[in-house]
Coordinates of C-alpha atoms and ligand atoms in Angstrom, one line a residue:
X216 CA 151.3 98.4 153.3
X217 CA 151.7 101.2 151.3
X218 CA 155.5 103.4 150.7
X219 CA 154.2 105.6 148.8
X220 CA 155.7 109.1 149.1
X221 CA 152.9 110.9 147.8
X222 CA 149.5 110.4 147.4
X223 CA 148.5 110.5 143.9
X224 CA 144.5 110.3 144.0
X225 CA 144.8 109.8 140.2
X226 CA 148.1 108.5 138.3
X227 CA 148.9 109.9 135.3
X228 CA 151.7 110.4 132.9
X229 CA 152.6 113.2 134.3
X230 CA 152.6 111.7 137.9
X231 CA 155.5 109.0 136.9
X232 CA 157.3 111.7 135.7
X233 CA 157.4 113.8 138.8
X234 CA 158.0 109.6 140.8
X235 CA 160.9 109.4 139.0
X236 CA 162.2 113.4 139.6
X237 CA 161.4 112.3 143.4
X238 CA 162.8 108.7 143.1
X239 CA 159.7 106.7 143.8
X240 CA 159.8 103.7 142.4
X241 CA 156.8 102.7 139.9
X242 CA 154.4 99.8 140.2
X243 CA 153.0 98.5 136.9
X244 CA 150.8 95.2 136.2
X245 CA 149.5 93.5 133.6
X246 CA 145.4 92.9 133.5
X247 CA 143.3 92.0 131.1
X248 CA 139.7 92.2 132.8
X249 CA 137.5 93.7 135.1
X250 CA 138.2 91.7 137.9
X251 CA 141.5 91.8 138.4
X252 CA 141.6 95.3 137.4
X253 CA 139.7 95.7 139.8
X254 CA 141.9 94.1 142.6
X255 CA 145.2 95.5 141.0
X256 CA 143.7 99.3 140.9
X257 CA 142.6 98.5 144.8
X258 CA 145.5 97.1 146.0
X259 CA 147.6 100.4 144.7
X260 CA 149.6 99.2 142.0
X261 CA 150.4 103.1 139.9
X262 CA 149.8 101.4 136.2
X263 CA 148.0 98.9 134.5
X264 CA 148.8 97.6 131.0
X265 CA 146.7 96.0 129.1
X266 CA 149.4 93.7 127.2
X267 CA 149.5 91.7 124.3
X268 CA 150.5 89.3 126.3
X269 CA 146.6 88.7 126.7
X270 CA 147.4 86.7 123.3
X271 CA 149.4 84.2 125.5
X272 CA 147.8 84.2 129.3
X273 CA 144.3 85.1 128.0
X274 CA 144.0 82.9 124.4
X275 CA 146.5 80.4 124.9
X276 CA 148.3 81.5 121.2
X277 CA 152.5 80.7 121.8
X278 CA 153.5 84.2 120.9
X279 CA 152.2 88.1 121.1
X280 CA 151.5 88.3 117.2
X281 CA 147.8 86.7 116.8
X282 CA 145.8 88.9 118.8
X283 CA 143.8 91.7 117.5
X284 CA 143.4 95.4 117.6
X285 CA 139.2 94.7 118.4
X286 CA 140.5 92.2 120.7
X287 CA 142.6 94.3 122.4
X288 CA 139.8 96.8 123.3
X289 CA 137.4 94.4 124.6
X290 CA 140.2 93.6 127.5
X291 CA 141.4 97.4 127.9
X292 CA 137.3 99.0 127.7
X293 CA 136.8 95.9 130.7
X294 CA 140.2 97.0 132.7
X295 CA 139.3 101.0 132.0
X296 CA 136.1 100.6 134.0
X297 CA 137.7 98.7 137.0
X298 CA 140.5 101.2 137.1
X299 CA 139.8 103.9 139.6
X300 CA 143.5 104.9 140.5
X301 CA 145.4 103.7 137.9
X302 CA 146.6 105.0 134.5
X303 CA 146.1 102.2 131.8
X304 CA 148.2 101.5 129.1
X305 CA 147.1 99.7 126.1
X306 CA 149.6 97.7 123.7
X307 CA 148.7 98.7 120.1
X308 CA 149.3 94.8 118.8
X309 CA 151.3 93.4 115.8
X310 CA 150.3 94.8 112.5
X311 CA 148.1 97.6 113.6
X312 CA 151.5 100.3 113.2
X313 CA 154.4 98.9 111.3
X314 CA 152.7 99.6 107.5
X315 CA 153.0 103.3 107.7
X316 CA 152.3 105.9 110.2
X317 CA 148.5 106.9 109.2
X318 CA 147.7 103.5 110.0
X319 CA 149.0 103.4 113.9
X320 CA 147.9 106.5 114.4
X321 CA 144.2 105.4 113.2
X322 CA 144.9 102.6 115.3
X323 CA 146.0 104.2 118.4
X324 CA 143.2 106.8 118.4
X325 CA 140.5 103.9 117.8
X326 CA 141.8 102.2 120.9
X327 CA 141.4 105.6 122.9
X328 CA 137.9 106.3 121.7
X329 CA 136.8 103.2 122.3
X330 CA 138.2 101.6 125.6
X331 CA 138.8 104.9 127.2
X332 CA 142.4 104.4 128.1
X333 CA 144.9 106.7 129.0
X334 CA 148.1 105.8 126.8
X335 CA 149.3 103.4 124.3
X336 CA 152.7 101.5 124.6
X337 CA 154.7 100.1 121.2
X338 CA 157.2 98.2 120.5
X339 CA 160.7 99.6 118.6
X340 CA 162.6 102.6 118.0
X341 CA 164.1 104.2 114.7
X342 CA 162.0 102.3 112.3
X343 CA 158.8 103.6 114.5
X344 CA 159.2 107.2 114.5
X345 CA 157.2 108.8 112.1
X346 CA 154.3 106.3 114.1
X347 CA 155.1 107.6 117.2
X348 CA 155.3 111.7 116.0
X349 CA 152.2 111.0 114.5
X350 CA 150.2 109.4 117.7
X351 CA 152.2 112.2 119.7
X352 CA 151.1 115.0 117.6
X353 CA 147.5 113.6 118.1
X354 CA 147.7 114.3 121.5
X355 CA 147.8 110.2 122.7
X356 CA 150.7 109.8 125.4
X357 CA 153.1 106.8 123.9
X358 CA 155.2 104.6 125.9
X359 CA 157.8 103.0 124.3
X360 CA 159.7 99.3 124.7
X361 CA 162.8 98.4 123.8
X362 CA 165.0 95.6 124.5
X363 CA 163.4 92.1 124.0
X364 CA 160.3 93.0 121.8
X365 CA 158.0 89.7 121.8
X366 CA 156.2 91.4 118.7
X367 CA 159.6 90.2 116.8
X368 CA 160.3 87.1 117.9
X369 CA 160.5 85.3 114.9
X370 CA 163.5 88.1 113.8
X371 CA 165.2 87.0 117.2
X372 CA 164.3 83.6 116.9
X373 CA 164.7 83.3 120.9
X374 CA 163.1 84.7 124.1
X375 CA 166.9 85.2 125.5
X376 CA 168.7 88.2 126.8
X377 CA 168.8 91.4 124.3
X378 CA 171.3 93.6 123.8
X379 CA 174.5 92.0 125.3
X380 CA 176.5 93.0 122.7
X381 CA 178.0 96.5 122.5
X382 CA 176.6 97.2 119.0
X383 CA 172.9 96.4 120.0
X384 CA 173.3 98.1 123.7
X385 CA 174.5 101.3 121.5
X386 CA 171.5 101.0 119.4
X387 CA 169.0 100.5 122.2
X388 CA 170.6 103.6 124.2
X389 CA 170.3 106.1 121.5
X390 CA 166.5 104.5 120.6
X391 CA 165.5 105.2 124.2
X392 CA 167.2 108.8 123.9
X393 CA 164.9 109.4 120.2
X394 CA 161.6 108.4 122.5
X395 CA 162.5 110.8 124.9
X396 CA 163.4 113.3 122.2
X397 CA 159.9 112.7 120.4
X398 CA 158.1 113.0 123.7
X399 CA 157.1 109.9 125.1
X400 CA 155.8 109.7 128.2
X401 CA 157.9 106.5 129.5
X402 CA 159.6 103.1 128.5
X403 CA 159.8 99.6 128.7
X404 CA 163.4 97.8 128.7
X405 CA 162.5 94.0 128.9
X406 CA 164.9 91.4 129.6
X407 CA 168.4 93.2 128.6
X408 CA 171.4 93.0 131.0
X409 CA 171.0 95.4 134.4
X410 CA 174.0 97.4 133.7
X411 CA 172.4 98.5 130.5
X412 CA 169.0 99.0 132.0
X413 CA 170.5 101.5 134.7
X414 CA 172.6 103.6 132.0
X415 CA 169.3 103.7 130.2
X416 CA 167.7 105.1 133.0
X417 CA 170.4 107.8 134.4
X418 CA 170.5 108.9 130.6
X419 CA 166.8 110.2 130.1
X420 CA 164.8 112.1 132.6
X421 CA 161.4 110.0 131.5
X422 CA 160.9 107.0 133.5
X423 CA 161.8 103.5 132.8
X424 CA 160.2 100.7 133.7
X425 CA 161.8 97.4 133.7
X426 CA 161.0 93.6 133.0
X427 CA 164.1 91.5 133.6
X428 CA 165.8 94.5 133.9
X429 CA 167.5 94.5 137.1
X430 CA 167.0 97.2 140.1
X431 CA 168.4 100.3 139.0
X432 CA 165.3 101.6 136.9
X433 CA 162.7 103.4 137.7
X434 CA 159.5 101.1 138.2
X435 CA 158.9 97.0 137.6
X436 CA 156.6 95.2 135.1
X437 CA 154.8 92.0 135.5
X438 CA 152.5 89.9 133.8
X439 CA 149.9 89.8 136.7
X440 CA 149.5 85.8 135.7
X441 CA 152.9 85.1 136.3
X442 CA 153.6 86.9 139.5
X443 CA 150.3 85.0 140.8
X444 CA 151.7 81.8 140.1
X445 CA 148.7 81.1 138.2
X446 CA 151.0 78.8 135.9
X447 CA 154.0 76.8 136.8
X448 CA 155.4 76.2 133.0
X449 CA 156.6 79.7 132.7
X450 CA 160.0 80.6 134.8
X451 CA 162.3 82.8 134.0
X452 CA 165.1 83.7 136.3
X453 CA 163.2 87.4 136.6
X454 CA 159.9 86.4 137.5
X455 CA 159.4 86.7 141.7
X456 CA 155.9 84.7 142.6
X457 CA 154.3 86.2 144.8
X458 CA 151.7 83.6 145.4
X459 CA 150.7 80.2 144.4
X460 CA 147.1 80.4 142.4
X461 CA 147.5 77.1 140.6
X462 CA 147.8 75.4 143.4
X463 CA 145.1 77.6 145.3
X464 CA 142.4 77.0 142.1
X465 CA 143.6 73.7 141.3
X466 CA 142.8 72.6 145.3
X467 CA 139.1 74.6 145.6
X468 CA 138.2 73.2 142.3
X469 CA 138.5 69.0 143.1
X470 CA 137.9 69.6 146.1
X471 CA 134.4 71.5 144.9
X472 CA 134.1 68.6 142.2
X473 CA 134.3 65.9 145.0
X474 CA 131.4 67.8 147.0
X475 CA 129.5 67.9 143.9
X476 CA 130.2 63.9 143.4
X477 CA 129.2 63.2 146.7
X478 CA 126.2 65.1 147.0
X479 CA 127.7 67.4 149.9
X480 CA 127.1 70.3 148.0
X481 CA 124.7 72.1 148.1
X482 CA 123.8 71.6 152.0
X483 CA 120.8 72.3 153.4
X484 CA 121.7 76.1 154.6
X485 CA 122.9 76.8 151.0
X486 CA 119.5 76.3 149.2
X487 CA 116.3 77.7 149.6
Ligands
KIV780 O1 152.4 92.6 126.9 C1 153.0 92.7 128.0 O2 152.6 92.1 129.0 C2 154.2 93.5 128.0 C3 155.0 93.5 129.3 C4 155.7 92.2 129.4 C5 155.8 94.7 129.4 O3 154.5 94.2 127.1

């Protein structure tokens, strides 16, 4: 079922500006393939990124950092030709735009040429704004993400809560004031306290999309993985499952092995 309040036969960056001006909320996923592009396009969600959290759901690697920018296009080029609806985002990943701000903008314009995506997304503020002037001035719409940034978390040195105290909230609110400023298109706030999240959002007219984040934003982010319940290591207190895949895979496929075993499958309608 669908509450949409407009139709929007194609999202893009300027749609989820004018949801916000009308107070639709925004629906974003994660994907990482065709498939499930394919079924998150269908099914109406307004925004897919192609994460770096590929480097953790996709490869199995414990944090964001390992995965490449060649990497990174292989899953965005296989999302970009599922999408039909959807504007896709692609996460330009560690190391391809912290040296200086020639190299992320060579970065971000190889990931547009060749996956065919619509935007990136980056992690930071103050210490990446020459990158994102740069990508901007190219032309490449940049969303930005403050808050917890898994890109750093050896700096953090935890997955917890950001910006709880008032030093770090003050920072994160004037950050997500330059973005706007330097003409980004949207923003992530990831895991930082509600109250925070909601002064972000009534402070800049671009919209803000929120993971762990509380309510009063403008749109929600999930890793599609998680919110399929395709693992059942990974709970945090803001993750809502909204179905039960690991136990739905892990059933079809013994029971498929035990068919297999006892030569019940294939039967005699399913050959030739
Ligand atoms: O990589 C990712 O999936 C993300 C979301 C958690 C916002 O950046």
């Amino acid at each position: 079922m669908s509450t949409a309040k407009k139709s929007y036969p194609r999202v893009t960056t300027n749609s989820l500006i004018q949801m916000k001006q009308d107070g639709e909320k925004i629906s974003m996923l994660t994907a990482y393939d065709y498939t499930l592009a394919g079924l998150v396009d269908g099914a109406g969600a307004d925004v897919i990124l192609v994460g770096d959290s590929a480097s953790n759901v996709i490869a199995g690697h414990e944090t964001t950092l390992p995965i490449t920018l060649d990497q990174m296009i292989y899953h965005a080029s296989s999302v970009v030709r599922a999408a039909k609806r959807a504007l896709v985002i692609v996460d330009l990943p560690f190391g391809t735009y912290q040296a200086d701000s020639k190299e992320a903008l060579r970065s971000a314009i190889k990931i547009m040429k060749e996956s065919g995506a619509h935007a990136v997304k980056l992690e930071g503020g103050e210490q990446e704004k020459q990158s994102i002037e740069r990508i901007l001035q190219a032309g490449i719409p940049v969303m930005g993400h403050l808050g917890l940034t898994p890109q750093s978390i050896y700096k953090f040195g935890t997955y917890t809560v950001r910006a709880k105290e008032e030093a770090e909230a003050k920072q994160l609110l004037s950050d997500a004031k330059m973005l706007e400023e330097l003409g980004c298109f949207g923003l992530v706030l990831e895991k930082i306290p509600a109250k925070l999240a909601q002064q972000v959002a009534e402070s800049i007219s671009i919209p803000v999309i929120g993971i762990g984040a509380g309510n009063a934003v403008d749109g929600q982010v999930l890793v599609l993985h998680d919110m399929l319940g395709m693992s059942k290591e990974f709970s945090p207190r803001f993750l809502r499952r909204y179905a039960d895949l690991h136990t739905t895979i892990s059933q079809a496929v013994s029971e498929y092995t035990a068919d297999v075993k006892s030569g019940s499958f294939p039967n005699e309608k399913e050959q030739y």
